[in-house]
């Protein structure tokens, strides 16, 4: 029984830690412009406090994403691809940043790709 109790406690602790971590990594874009996977380009704007990070999901309701690539890395912060999303870690110095992501997949049974250009203001 001690092992079961310890495992339960560990799971509860891990769940609480993940919830706390998720709370600190908010969404990057409050109302992102939709991309259609139709050779389109969209522009997203992010405003983030210095030294913090955010996580932004990419998949829309009717989309199946096959590939997400960071094609132009930011110069000040760090952007990483995490499944069908990206994570942006802001630098500790206020300023501006920019990066570009290409997504490809299927939208309403039509295959294609889109470019997302993300302009970041670090405050």
XYZ file of C-alpha atoms in Angstrom:
123
model
C 0.000 0.000 0.000
C 2.896 2.370 0.672
C 3.996 2.171 -2.960
C 0.466 2.901 -4.177
C 0.168 5.895 -1.823
C 3.567 7.207 -2.925
C 2.640 6.812 -6.597
C -0.648 8.633 -6.024
C 1.137 11.471 -4.218
C 3.672 11.750 -7.028
C 0.911 11.914 -9.658
C -0.912 14.621 -7.701
C 2.309 16.622 -7.301
C 3.154 16.264 -11.009
C -0.358 17.332 -12.001
C -0.206 20.415 -9.762
C 3.248 21.325 -11.090
C 2.094 20.999 -14.710
C -0.960 23.160 -14.023
C 1.212 25.836 -12.370
C 3.696 25.694 -15.260
C 0.915 25.962 -17.838
C -0.451 28.999 -16.006
C 2.879 30.796 -16.405
C 3.124 29.938 -20.110
C 0.103 31.773 -21.489
C -1.079 31.925 -25.055
C 1.063 34.193 -27.200
C -1.618 35.690 -29.459
C -5.018 36.607 -28.029
C -6.835 36.681 -31.394
C -4.650 35.150 -34.087
C -5.548 35.789 -37.714
C -6.620 32.472 -39.214
C -4.474 30.789 -41.810
C -6.088 28.595 -44.458
C -3.237 26.321 -45.618
C -3.742 27.830 -49.078
C -0.318 29.411 -49.771
C -1.382 32.320 -47.565
C 0.639 34.489 -45.189
C -0.703 35.787 -41.883
C 0.831 38.253 -39.428
C 0.557 37.727 -35.697
C 1.540 40.206 -32.988
C 2.794 39.166 -29.566
C 3.391 41.415 -26.568
C 5.209 39.644 -23.755
C 7.019 40.681 -20.562
C 10.792 40.243 -20.650
C 12.058 36.915 -19.362
C 8.714 35.116 -19.722
C 7.409 32.587 -22.219
C 4.195 31.748 -23.979
C 2.773 28.797 -25.882
C 0.627 29.200 -28.996
C -1.405 26.411 -30.563
C -1.647 26.456 -34.346
C -4.258 23.933 -35.457
C -7.710 25.178 -36.424
C -10.939 23.198 -36.080
C -10.932 21.866 -39.645
C -7.164 21.439 -39.991
C -4.810 18.491 -39.770
C -1.221 19.711 -39.570
C 1.475 17.407 -40.954
C 4.469 19.647 -40.397
C 5.351 22.783 -38.466
C 8.772 24.323 -39.146
C 10.588 27.326 -37.746
C 12.133 28.792 -40.906
C 13.419 32.130 -39.561
C 14.492 32.078 -35.916
C 14.023 35.110 -33.665
C 17.099 37.222 -32.991
C 16.386 38.197 -29.376
C 14.317 35.377 -27.860
C 14.050 31.654 -28.441
C 11.261 29.988 -30.421
C 10.772 26.235 -30.458
C 8.242 24.019 -32.169
C 6.250 21.804 -29.819
C 3.931 19.548 -31.843
C 1.202 21.659 -33.472
C 2.274 24.769 -31.535
C 5.230 27.028 -30.831
C 6.766 28.208 -27.596
C 8.449 31.628 -27.406
C 10.868 32.534 -24.613
C 11.436 36.298 -24.434
C 14.849 37.743 -23.707
C 15.411 39.673 -20.500
C 15.946 42.905 -22.456
C 12.921 44.863 -23.739
C 12.749 45.403 -27.500
C 11.330 43.824 -30.632
C 11.751 40.452 -32.271
C 10.424 38.521 -35.261
C 10.300 34.940 -36.444
C 8.596 32.931 -39.175
C 6.824 29.584 -39.021
C 5.614 27.476 -41.957
C 2.758 25.047 -41.402
C 1.601 22.421 -43.878
C -1.247 19.971 -43.820
C -4.866 19.660 -44.784
C -7.808 22.037 -44.373
C -11.244 20.755 -45.397
C -9.574 17.964 -47.394
C -7.392 20.410 -49.339
C -3.632 20.072 -48.855
C -1.455 23.161 -48.605
C 0.765 25.361 -46.473
C 0.781 28.756 -44.806
C 3.399 31.161 -43.502
C 2.967 32.766 -40.088
C 5.096 35.850 -39.423
C 5.215 36.665 -35.723
C 6.203 40.169 -34.613
C 7.079 40.316 -30.904
C 7.251 43.258 -28.544
C 9.217 42.445 -25.393
C 8.286 44.839 -22.611
